[in-house]
Amino acid sequence: MAYPDDHTLQLWLDALRGLNVRIKKMFGCYCLYCDDQPVGWLSGSTLFLREVGLTDLPAVPEDKIQEIPIPLEACGQSWLPRAVQETARRRKAGGR
């Protein structure tokens, strides 16, 4: 785990603009919260999104996973904010 540099961190936050997101330093990286729900981790240049909001992600395997790594190149994709929001919504409703 490694903290993203300031530029990379800002790219991720800009990609999630419009969502109620915040970050908190934790375990050598940043925990990403949406609507006060922990939805993933920012480490290096990668977002590790929890599995519960993956209905908006393209080509998600059927197998259960704990997190899916999303590379920095995907931070401008239209599905990303929807997946983060869905993860928060499911966690709030009692998902994992």
C-alpha positions as protocol buffer text, in pm:
chain_id: "A"
residue {
  index: 1
  type: MET
  ca { x: 0 y: 0 z: 0 }
}
residue {
  index: 2
  type: ALA
  ca { x: 125 y: 346 z: -85 }
}
residue {
  index: 3
  type: TYR
  ca { x: -23 y: 691 z: -59 }
}
residue {
  index: 4
  type: PRO
  ca { x: -107 y: 841 z: -400 }
}
residue {
  index: 5
  type: ASP
  ca { x: 79 y: 1159 z: -485 }
}
residue {
  index: 6
  type: ASP
  ca { x: -124 y: 1482 z: -464 }
}
residue {
  index: 7
  type: HIS
  ca { x: -180 y: 1502 z: -841 }
}
residue {
  index: 8
  type: THR
  ca { x: -309 y: 1145 z: -863 }
}
residue {
  index: 9
  type: LEU
  ca { x: -530 y: 1193 z: -560 }
}
residue {
  index: 10
  type: GLN
  ca { x: -681 y: 1505 z: -718 }
}
residue {
  index: 11
  type: LEU
  ca { x: -751 y: 1318 z: -1044 }
}
residue {
  index: 12
  type: TRP
  ca { x: -951 y: 1055 z: -856 }
}
residue {
  index: 13
  type: LEU
  ca { x: -1141 y: 1315 z: -654 }
}
residue {
  index: 14
  type: ASP
  ca { x: -1217 y: 1514 z: -970 }
}
residue {
  index: 15
  type: ALA
  ca { x: -1352 y: 1197 z: -1134 }
}
residue {
  index: 16
  type: LEU
  ca { x: -1592 y: 1160 z: -841 }
}
residue {
  index: 17
  type: ARG
  ca { x: -1700 y: 1524 z: -832 }
}
residue {
  index: 18
  type: GLY
  ca { x: -2069 y: 1554 z: -755 }
}
residue {
  index: 19
  type: LEU
  ca { x: -2064 y: 1262 z: -512 }
}
residue {
  index: 20
  type: ASN
  ca { x: -2045 y: 1304 z: -136 }
}
residue {
  index: 21
  type: VAL
  ca { x: -1692 y: 1164 z: -105 }
}
residue {
  index: 22
  type: ARG
  ca { x: -1409 y: 1211 z: 140 }
}
residue {
  index: 23
  type: ILE
  ca { x: -1081 y: 1037 z: 208 }
}
residue {
  index: 24
  type: LYS
  ca { x: -902 y: 939 z: 526 }
}
residue {
  index: 25
  type: LYS
  ca { x: -544 y: 822 z: 567 }
}
residue {
  index: 26
  type: MET
  ca { x: -548 y: 465 z: 687 }
}
residue {
  index: 27
  type: PHE
  ca { x: -312 y: 166 z: 670 }
}
residue {
  index: 28
  type: GLY
  ca { x: -61 y: 338 z: 440 }
}
residue {
  index: 29
  type: CYS
  ca { x: -319 y: 448 z: 184 }
}
residue {
  index: 30
  type: TYR
  ca { x: -644 y: 644 z: 171 }
}
residue {
  index: 31
  type: CYS
  ca { x: -980 y: 495 z: 254 }
}
residue {
  index: 32
  type: LEU
  ca { x: -1245 y: 636 z: 20 }
}
residue {
  index: 33
  type: TYR
  ca { x: -1585 y: 710 z: 169 }
}
residue {
  index: 34
  type: CYS
  ca { x: -1904 y: 793 z: -19 }
}
residue {
  index: 35
  type: ASP
  ca { x: -2208 y: 903 z: 181 }
}
residue {
  index: 36
  type: ASP
  ca { x: -2010 y: 812 z: 495 }
}
residue {
  index: 37
  type: GLN
  ca { x: -1969 y: 451 z: 379 }
}
residue {
  index: 38
  type: PRO
  ca { x: -1623 y: 303 z: 317 }
}
residue {
  index: 39
  type: VAL
  ca { x: -1629 y: 205 z: -50 }
}
residue {
  index: 40
  type: GLY
  ca { x: -1265 y: 141 z: -133 }
}
residue {
  index: 41
  type: TRP
  ca { x: -897 y: 227 z: -109 }
}
residue {
  index: 42
  type: LEU
  ca { x: -671 y: 463 z: -302 }
}
residue {
  index: 43
  type: SER
  ca { x: -321 y: 321 z: -313 }
}
residue {
  index: 44
  type: GLY
  ca { x: -54 y: 437 z: -552 }
}
residue {
  index: 45
  type: SER
  ca { x: -243 y: 518 z: -870 }
}
residue {
  index: 46
  type: THR
  ca { x: -514 y: 253 z: -821 }
}
residue {
  index: 47
  type: LEU
  ca { x: -863 y: 263 z: -672 }
}
residue {
  index: 48
  type: PHE
  ca { x: -963 y: -67 z: -514 }
}
residue {
  index: 49
  type: LEU
  ca { x: -1344 y: -64 z: -512 }
}
residue {
  index: 50
  type: ARG
  ca { x: -1540 y: -297 z: -287 }
}
residue {
  index: 51
  type: GLU
  ca { x: -1740 y: -563 z: -466 }
}
residue {
  index: 52
  type: VAL
  ca { x: -2088 y: -452 z: -364 }
}
residue {
  index: 53
  type: GLY
  ca { x: -2125 y: -178 z: -626 }
}
residue {
  index: 54
  type: LEU
  ca { x: -2006 y: -352 z: -936 }
}
residue {
  index: 55
  type: THR
  ca { x: -2330 y: -363 z: -1135 }
}
residue {
  index: 56
  type: ASP
  ca { x: -2214 y: -55 z: -1329 }
}
residue {
  index: 57
  type: LEU
  ca { x: -1870 y: -190 z: -1409 }
}
residue {
  index: 58
  type: PRO
  ca { x: -1811 y: -347 z: -1750 }
}
residue {
  index: 59
  type: ALA
  ca { x: -1732 y: -720 z: -1772 }
}
residue {
  index: 60
  type: VAL
  ca { x: -1740 y: -807 z: -1402 }
}
residue {
  index: 61
  type: PRO
  ca { x: -1671 y: -1176 z: -1337 }
}
residue {
  index: 62
  type: GLU
  ca { x: -1940 y: -1382 z: -1168 }
}
residue {
  index: 63
  type: ASP
  ca { x: -1700 y: -1497 z: -897 }
}
residue {
  index: 64
  type: LYS
  ca { x: -1718 y: -1322 z: -563 }
}
residue {
  index: 65
  type: ILE
  ca { x: -1429 y: -1088 z: -502 }
}
residue {
  index: 66
  type: GLN
  ca { x: -1356 y: -848 z: -223 }
}
residue {
  index: 67
  type: GLU
  ca { x: -1223 y: -559 z: -428 }
}
residue {
  index: 68
  type: ILE
  ca { x: -1165 y: -479 z: -790 }
}
residue {
  index: 69
  type: PRO
  ca { x: -857 y: -276 z: -888 }
}
residue {
  index: 70
  type: ILE
  ca { x: -942 y: 19 z: -1110 }
}
residue {
  index: 71
  type: PRO
  ca { x: -639 y: 175 z: -1281 }
}
residue {
  index: 72
  type: LEU
  ca { x: -589 y: 550 z: -1302 }
}
residue {
  index: 73
  type: GLU
  ca { x: -663 y: 538 z: -1677 }
}
residue {
  index: 74
  type: ALA
  ca { x: -1027 y: 455 z: -1591 }
}
residue {
  index: 75
  type: CYS
  ca { x: -1081 y: 750 z: -1358 }
}
residue {
  index: 76
  type: GLY
  ca { x: -1264 y: 948 z: -1630 }
}
residue {
  index: 77
  type: GLN
  ca { x: -1504 y: 668 z: -1725 }
}
residue {
  index: 78
  type: SER
  ca { x: -1876 y: 745 z: -1689 }
}
residue {
  index: 79
  type: TRP
  ca { x: -1946 y: 421 z: -1500 }
}
residue {
  index: 80
  type: LEU
  ca { x: -1703 y: 502 z: -1217 }
}
residue {
  index: 81
  type: PRO
  ca { x: -1915 y: 752 z: -1018 }
}
residue {
  index: 82
  type: ARG
  ca { x: -2220 y: 526 z: -1060 }
}
residue {
  index: 83
  type: ALA
  ca { x: -2026 y: 225 z: -929 }
}
residue {
  index: 84
  type: VAL
  ca { x: -1895 y: 421 z: -629 }
}
residue {
  index: 85
  type: GLN
  ca { x: -2244 y: 556 z: -551 }
}
residue {
  index: 86
  type: GLU
  ca { x: -2399 y: 210 z: -585 }
}
residue {
  index: 87
  type: THR
  ca { x: -2135 y: 65 z: -352 }
}
residue {
  index: 88
  type: ALA
  ca { x: -2221 y: 325 z: -88 }
}
residue {
  index: 89
  type: ARG
  ca { x: -2594 y: 269 z: -131 }
}
residue {
  index: 90
  type: ARG
  ca { x: -2562 y: -109 z: -93 }
}
residue {
  index: 91
  type: ARG
  ca { x: -2330 y: -81 z: 207 }
}
residue {
  index: 92
  type: LYS
  ca { x: -2573 y: 156 z: 376 }
}
residue {
  index: 93
  type: ALA
  ca { x: -2859 y: -87 z: 310 }
}
residue {
  index: 94
  type: GLY
  ca { x: -2669 y: -365 z: 484 }
}
residue {
  index: 95
  type: GLY
  ca { x: -2448 y: -503 z: 210 }
}
residue {
  index: 96
  type: ARG
  ca { x: -2098 y: -614 z: 288 }
}
